[in-house]
Structure formats: C-alpha cells, structure tokens
PDB file of C-alpha atoms in Angstrom:
ATOM      1  CA  MET A 209      98.367 195.176 100.986  1.00 69.00           C
ATOM      2  CA  THR A 210     101.293 192.825 100.539  1.00 73.00           C
ATOM      3  CA  LEU A 211     104.226 192.666 102.922  1.00 72.00           C
ATOM      4  CA  ASN A 212     107.376 191.011 101.626  1.00 75.00           C
ATOM      5  CA  ILE A 213     109.573 189.277 104.165  1.00 77.00           C
ATOM      6  CA  LYS A 214     112.752 187.237 104.164  1.00 76.00           C
ATOM      7  CA  PHE A 215     113.425 184.166 106.322  1.00 75.00           C
ATOM      8  CA  ASP A 216     116.586 182.903 107.953  1.00 78.00           C
ATOM      9  CA  TYR A 217     115.575 179.260 108.251  1.00 77.00           C
ATOM     10  CA  ASN A 218     118.521 178.256 110.449  1.00 78.00           C
ATOM     11  CA  PHE A 219     117.709 181.041 112.913  1.00 85.00           C
ATOM     12  CA  ILE A 220     114.018 180.128 112.933  1.00 87.00           C
ATOM     13  CA  CYS A 221     114.714 176.443 113.508  1.00 85.00           C
ATOM     14  CA  LYS A 222     117.166 177.191 116.302  1.00 87.00           C
ATOM     15  CA  ALA A 223     114.705 179.574 117.977  1.00 90.00           C
ATOM     16  CA  ILE A 224     111.860 177.030 117.793  1.00 91.00           C
ATOM     17  CA  LEU A 225     114.050 174.268 119.190  1.00 90.00           C
ATOM     18  CA  GLN A 226     115.257 176.452 122.059  1.00 91.00           C
ATOM     19  CA  GLU A 227     111.746 177.654 122.845  1.00 93.00           C
ATOM     20  CA  GLN A 228     110.260 174.157 122.941  1.00 92.00           C
ATOM     21  CA  LEU A 229     113.162 172.637 124.876  1.00 92.00           C
ATOM     22  CA  ASP A 230     113.111 175.487 127.408  1.00 93.00           C
ATOM     23  CA  ASN A 231     109.330 175.101 127.818  1.00 91.00           C
ATOM     24  CA  LEU A 232     109.890 171.500 128.867  1.00 90.00           C
ATOM     25  CA  GLY A 233     112.676 172.500 131.265  1.00 91.00           C
ATOM     26  CA  LEU A 234     115.269 170.248 129.665  1.00 89.00           C
ATOM     27  CA  GLU A 235     119.015 170.810 129.979  1.00 91.00           C
ATOM     28  CA  TYR A 236     120.530 170.617 126.505  1.00 91.00           C
ATOM     29  CA  THR A 237     123.112 171.898 124.085  1.00 90.00           C
ATOM     30  CA  LEU A 238     122.397 172.492 120.404  1.00 87.00           C
ATOM     31  CA  GLN A 239     125.345 170.712 118.813  1.00 79.00           C
ATOM     32  CA  SER A 240     124.744 171.643 115.207  1.00 69.00           C
ATOM     33  CA  LEU A 241     121.768 172.093 112.977  1.00 64.00           C
ATOM     34  CA  GLY A 242     119.724 168.954 113.523  1.00 72.00           C
ATOM     35  CA  GLU A 243     121.489 167.640 116.632  1.00 82.00           C
ATOM     36  CA  ILE A 244     120.654 168.185 120.296  1.00 89.00           C
ATOM     37  CA  LYS A 245     122.690 166.797 123.185  1.00 90.00           C
ATOM     38  CA  PHE A 246     120.854 166.353 126.489  1.00 91.00           C
ATOM     39  CA  LYS A 247     122.537 166.459 129.888  1.00 91.00           C
ATOM     40  CA  ASN A 248     120.305 163.641 131.128  1.00 90.00           C
ATOM     41  CA  LYS A 249     118.616 160.756 129.380  1.00 91.00           C
ATOM     42  CA  LEU A 250     115.061 161.605 128.299  1.00 90.00           C
ATOM     43  CA  THR A 251     112.147 159.751 129.854  1.00 91.00           C
ATOM     44  CA  HIS A 252     109.490 158.284 127.563  1.00 91.00           C
ATOM     45  CA  THR A 253     107.132 161.061 128.683  1.00 92.00           C
ATOM     46  CA  GLN A 254     109.658 163.782 127.878  1.00 91.00           C
ATOM     47  CA  ARG A 255     110.357 162.223 124.487  1.00 90.00           C
ATOM     48  CA  ASP A 256     106.626 162.069 123.711  1.00 91.00           C
ATOM     49  CA  GLN A 257     106.244 165.704 124.787  1.00 92.00           C
ATOM     50  CA  LEU A 258     109.142 166.694 122.526  1.00 91.00           C
ATOM     51  CA  CYS A 259     107.673 164.787 119.585  1.00 91.00           C
ATOM     52  CA  GLN A 260     104.366 166.573 120.069  1.00 93.00           C
ATOM     53  CA  ALA A 261     105.943 170.020 120.584  1.00 92.00           C
ATOM     54  CA  PHE A 262     108.276 169.678 117.595  1.00 91.00           C
ATOM     55  CA  GLY A 263     105.573 168.141 115.417  1.00 91.00           C
ATOM     56  CA  LYS A 264     103.567 171.389 115.506  1.00 92.00           C
ATOM     57  CA  TYR A 265     106.424 172.936 113.514  1.00 91.00           C
ATOM     58  CA  GLY A 266     107.077 170.022 111.179  1.00 89.00           C
ATOM     59  CA  ILE A 267     110.172 168.969 113.110  1.00 88.00           C
ATOM     60  CA  GLU A 268     110.618 165.226 113.357  1.00 87.00           C
ATOM     61  CA  ILE A 269     112.804 163.240 115.758  1.00 86.00           C
ATOM     62  CA  LEU A 270     114.862 160.726 113.803  1.00 81.00           C
ATOM     63  CA  ASP A 271     115.300 157.274 115.347  1.00 80.00           C
ATOM     64  CA  ASN A 272     116.725 155.206 112.507  1.00 85.00           C
ATOM     65  CA  PRO A 273     120.545 155.591 112.432  1.00 86.00           C
ATOM     66  CA  GLN A 274     120.515 155.546 108.632  1.00 92.00           C
ATOM     67  CA  ASN A 275     117.995 158.408 108.523  1.00 89.00           C
ATOM     68  CA  VAL A 276     120.125 160.334 111.010  1.00 88.00           C
ATOM     69  CA  LEU A 277     123.207 159.878 108.824  1.00 92.00           C
ATOM     70  CA  VAL A 278     121.294 160.919 105.691  1.00 94.00           C
ATOM     71  CA  GLN A 279     120.112 164.075 107.462  1.00 90.00           C
ATOM     72  CA  ARG A 280     123.683 164.802 108.547  1.00 90.00           C
ATOM     73  CA  ILE A 281     124.806 164.357 104.912  1.00 94.00           C
ATOM     74  CA  LYS A 282     122.083 166.757 103.729  1.00 93.00           C
ATOM     75  CA  ASP A 283     123.016 169.313 106.401  1.00 90.00           C
ATOM     76  CA  ALA A 284     126.720 169.085 105.504  1.00 91.00           C
ATOM     77  CA  ILE A 285     125.952 169.537 101.793  1.00 93.00           C
ATOM     78  CA  THR A 286     123.695 172.499 102.535  1.00 91.00           C
ATOM     79  CA  GLU A 287     126.450 174.072 104.635  1.00 88.00           C
ATOM     80  CA  LEU A 288     129.006 173.436 101.899  1.00 89.00           C
ATOM     81  CA  VAL A 289     126.862 174.863  99.093  1.00 90.00           C
ATOM     82  CA  ASN A 290     125.959 177.958 101.131  1.00 86.00           C
ATOM     83  CA  ASP A 291     129.568 178.740 102.120  1.00 83.00           C
ATOM     84  CA  SER A 292     131.378 179.922  98.988  1.00 72.00           C
ATOM     85  CA  ASP A 293     134.796 179.669 100.675  1.00 74.00           C
ATOM     86  CA  LYS A 294     134.236 175.994 101.506  1.00 71.00           C
ATOM     87  CA  THR A 295     132.737 175.316  98.070  1.00 68.00           C
ATOM     88  CA  LYS A 296     135.962 176.468  96.401  1.00 69.00           C
ATOM     89  CA  LYS A 297     138.250 174.763  98.906  1.00 75.00           C
ATOM     90  CA  TYR A 298     136.789 171.286  99.098  1.00 77.00           C
ATOM     91  CA  ASN A 299     135.970 168.368  96.901  1.00 86.00           C
ATOM     92  CA  VAL A 300     132.480 167.204  98.008  1.00 90.00           C
ATOM     93  CA  SER A 301     133.456 163.610  98.682  1.00 92.00           C
ATOM     94  CA  THR A 302     136.467 164.662 100.769  1.00 92.00           C
ATOM     95  CA  TYR A 303     134.423 167.269 102.638  1.00 92.00           C
ATOM     96  CA  LEU A 304     131.685 164.776 103.511  1.00 94.00           C
ATOM     97  CA  SER A 305     134.176 162.074 104.545  1.00 94.00           C
ATOM     98  CA  ASP A 306     136.146 164.481 106.725  1.00 92.00           C
ATOM     99  CA  THR A 307     133.075 166.129 108.244  1.00 90.00           C
ATOM    100  CA  LEU A 308     131.122 162.950 108.978  1.00 91.00           C
ATOM    101  CA  ASN A 309     134.024 160.535 109.615  1.00 92.00           C
ATOM    102  CA  TYR A 310     132.841 157.878 107.161  1.00 93.00           C
ATOM    103  CA  SER A 311     134.189 156.831 103.790  1.00 95.00           C
ATOM    104  CA  TYR A 312     132.470 158.467 100.849  1.00 95.00           C
ATOM    105  CA  PRO A 313     131.399 155.118  99.328  1.00 95.00           C
ATOM    106  CA  HIS A 314     129.672 154.254 102.631  1.00 95.00           C
ATOM    107  CA  LEU A 315     127.936 157.648 102.772  1.00 96.00           C
ATOM    108  CA  SER A 316     126.908 157.380  99.134  1.00 96.00           C
ATOM    109  CA  SER A 317     125.520 153.868  99.616  1.00 96.00           C
ATOM    110  CA  ILE A 318     123.458 154.797 102.710  1.00 95.00           C
ATOM    111  CA  PHE A 319     122.195 157.995 101.064  1.00 95.00           C
ATOM    112  CA  SER A 320     121.058 156.145  97.931  1.00 96.00           C
ATOM    113  CA  GLU A 321     119.474 153.336  99.935  1.00 95.00           C
ATOM    114  CA  VAL A 322     117.413 155.702 102.090  1.00 94.00           C
ATOM    115  CA  THR A 323     116.523 158.435  99.568  1.00 95.00           C
ATOM    116  CA  HIS A 324     116.473 156.422  96.314  1.00 95.00           C
ATOM    117  CA  SER A 325     118.601 159.199  94.832  1.00 95.00           C
ATOM    118  CA  SER A 326     122.299 159.990  94.730  1.00 96.00           C
ATOM    119  CA  ILE A 327     124.320 162.483  96.718  1.00 96.00           C
ATOM    120  CA  GLU A 328     125.264 164.072  93.398  1.00 95.00           C
ATOM    121  CA  ASN A 329     121.608 164.687  92.517  1.00 96.00           C
ATOM    122  CA  PHE A 330     121.002 166.224  95.943  1.00 96.00           C
ATOM    123  CA  ILE A 331     124.012 168.509  95.474  1.00 95.00           C
ATOM    124  CA  ILE A 332     122.684 169.634  92.092  1.00 95.00           C
ATOM    125  CA  LEU A 333     119.279 170.429  93.620  1.00 96.00           C
ATOM    126  CA  LYS A 334     120.878 172.398  96.479  1.00 95.00           C
ATOM    127  CA  LYS A 335     123.089 174.317  94.056  1.00 94.00           C
ATOM    128  CA  ILE A 336     120.106 175.158  91.831  1.00 96.00           C
ATOM    129  CA  ASP A 337     118.218 176.375  94.920  1.00 94.00           C
ATOM    130  CA  ALA A 338     121.243 178.515  95.760  1.00 93.00           C
ATOM    131  CA  VAL A 339     121.323 179.873  92.189  1.00 93.00           C
ATOM    132  CA  LYS A 340     117.630 180.833  92.466  1.00 92.00           C
ATOM    133  CA  HIS A 341     118.261 182.530  95.821  1.00 90.00           C
ATOM    134  CA  LEU A 342     121.243 184.469  94.467  1.00 90.00           C
ATOM    135  CA  ILE A 343     119.271 185.564  91.409  1.00 88.00           C
ATOM    136  CA  MET A 344     116.272 186.667  93.483  1.00 85.00           C
ATOM    137  CA  ASP A 345     117.952 188.210  96.520  1.00 82.00           C
ATOM    138  CA  LYS A 346     121.499 189.193  95.625  1.00 80.00           C
ATOM    139  CA  ASN A 347     121.081 190.512  92.083  1.00 75.00           C
ATOM    140  CA  LEU A 348     124.364 188.878  91.029  1.00 83.00           C
ATOM    141  CA  THR A 349     125.384 188.173  87.443  1.00 87.00           C
ATOM    142  CA  LEU A 350     125.479 184.579  86.237  1.00 91.00           C
ATOM    143  CA  THR A 351     129.257 184.813  86.058  1.00 92.00           C
ATOM    144  CA  GLU A 352     129.424 185.855  89.731  1.00 92.00           C
ATOM    145  CA  ILE A 353     126.994 183.082  90.706  1.00 92.00           C
ATOM    146  CA  ALA A 354     128.929 180.454  88.728  1.00 92.00           C
ATOM    147  CA  HIS A 355     132.146 181.549  90.450  1.00 90.00           C
ATOM    148  CA  ARG A 356     130.553 181.628  93.921  1.00 89.00           C
ATOM    149  CA  LEU A 357     129.081 178.116  93.557  1.00 90.00           C
ATOM    150  CA  ASN A 358     132.229 176.708  91.940  1.00 89.00           C
ATOM    151  CA  TYR A 359     130.719 175.884  88.551  1.00 91.00           C
ATOM    152  CA  SER A 360     133.323 175.314  85.856  1.00 91.00           C
ATOM    153  CA  SER A 361     131.553 177.855  83.615  1.00 93.00           C
ATOM    154  CA  VAL A 362     128.360 179.852  83.144  1.00 94.00           C
ATOM    155  CA  ALA A 363     127.447 177.375  80.403  1.00 95.00           C
ATOM    156  CA  HIS A 364     127.646 174.486  82.899  1.00 95.00           C
ATOM    157  CA  LEU A 365     125.497 176.391  85.410  1.00 95.00           C
ATOM    158  CA  SER A 366     122.974 177.264  82.684  1.00 95.00           C
ATOM    159  CA  ALA A 367     122.751 173.695  81.387  1.00 96.00           C
ATOM    160  CA  GLN A 368     122.236 172.289  84.887  1.00 96.00           C
ATOM    161  CA  PHE A 369     119.674 174.983  85.728  1.00 96.00           C
ATOM    162  CA  LYS A 370     117.692 174.321  82.532  1.00 96.00           C
ATOM    163  CA  LYS A 371     117.800 170.548  82.994  1.00 96.00           C
ATOM    164  CA  THR A 372     116.548 170.874  86.586  1.00 95.00           C
ATOM    165  CA  THR A 373     113.974 173.668  86.259  1.00 95.00           C
ATOM    166  CA  GLY A 374     113.036 173.679  82.578  1.00 96.00           C
ATOM    167  CA  LEU A 375     114.058 177.347  82.364  1.00 94.00           C
ATOM    168  CA  THR A 376     117.301 179.044  81.515  1.00 94.00           C
ATOM    169  CA  PRO A 377     118.729 181.210  84.304  1.00 93.00           C
ATOM    170  CA  SER A 378     118.163 184.266  82.094  1.00 90.00           C
ATOM    171  CA  SER A 379     114.472 183.374  81.675  1.00 92.00           C
ATOM    172  CA  PHE A 380     114.211 182.879  85.423  1.00 92.00           C
ATOM    173  CA  GLN A 381     115.830 186.295  85.986  1.00 88.00           C
ATOM    174  CA  ARG A 382     113.337 187.949  83.623  1.00 89.00           C
ATOM    175  CA  ILE A 383     110.375 186.277  85.376  1.00 89.00           C
ATOM    176  CA  ILE A 384     111.625 187.402  88.791  1.00 86.00           C
ATOM    177  CA  LYS A 385     112.242 190.935  87.495  1.00 85.00           C
ATOM    178  CA  LYS A 386     108.703 191.147  86.056  1.00 87.00           C
ATOM    179  CA  ARG A 387     107.188 189.819  89.284  1.00 84.00           C
ATOM    180  CA  LYS A 388     109.093 192.385  91.325  1.00 81.00           C
ATOM    181  CA  GLU A 389     107.956 195.175  89.003  1.00 81.00           C
ATOM    182  CA  LYS A 390     104.355 194.059  89.482  1.00 80.00           C
ATOM    183  CA  GLY A 391     104.825 193.810  93.251  1.00 77.00           C
ATOM    184  CA  ILE A 392     104.399 190.037  93.259  1.00 74.00           C
ATOM    185  CA  THR A 393     106.564 188.179  95.744  1.00 66.00           C
ATOM    186  CA  PRO A 394     108.709 185.559  93.966  1.00 60.00           C
TER     187      PRO A 394
END
C-alpha cells in the first residue's frame, strides 16, 4: 500500500524548532524563517545542546556572518518566488535590497563568493522548482504558471525549464500525469 502525503516545509521547520527550543527550556522568539532571537545569551552548554538537537533534523546553526547573509538572501528569494503578488510587484534586486538593507551589488558579491553561483541562477532554480510544484499539485496551465511566476511569456518559461531540467514543461506534465495514473508518487 502506498500513502501519498504533502509537506508544508515551513510549518515542519517551525514545529521542530519550537519543540527543540521548548525541550531545552529556552526563552525565544522565532523572528522569521531561519532566525531565532533569545531573551538571554546562550551558554556554551546550551549552544552545544541546540546544535545536537537541531542536527538530528539536518538543521545547522550558522556562525559565519557571510553564510547567515546568504541564507537570508535565499529565504527572501524563496518568499518572493512563492508569493505571486510580490513576484509581480517587485524587481528582485530592489526587493532584496529593501528586505535585507544592503545594496544589491553587495548582496550579489557575497552570494557569489560563498555559493560560487549567482543570485540570478538561484532565482532560476527556485522558479523552476515552483513551476514543478504548480504542475504537480495545482494542475495549472503553463500560461497561468508563467503569469503567476512573472515570466514574460510561456516560451521564456519553457526555454528556462528545458535548459534547467532537460525536459520541456509539457513533457514533465505528461510524465507526472502517467505516474499519477499508475499510482506512483511524483
């Protein structure tokens, strides 16, 4: 028997963080995805306990300020790509600068230095992931997806999808449809 399920990763991460922090009796506030503010400074023991507790779930505490900024950039991009209203309203460079309070050239430089890739490439990957999700879960047309993710055209979406995945969106849709018909989870 196969049971198909759907995850809300933000909810899961928040629940795990709260559970582990509560288990250690720490007073905290979850600021945003990926940021926790503590009422009191953590002791070395508490920090070690947190590292161990979080590590069981693949959650890592970031110490390097550049890595922290890169994670904040990734989180902001993910939020932007997943919010169709923001995607249509904002230019990415302006959104990142306004959200993170740094100039875009500075953000771009740090991102490239740490990840050895560009912000633009990361955005493309996040958008392609969003396209896959919308094809699999929302059953939207390519025109609707292109509009939602602020692509200039379906042709632009298709070209970017093919370049990134090696498949056209239509081929991907057919594969997903066949898998669903056979009861195979995509």
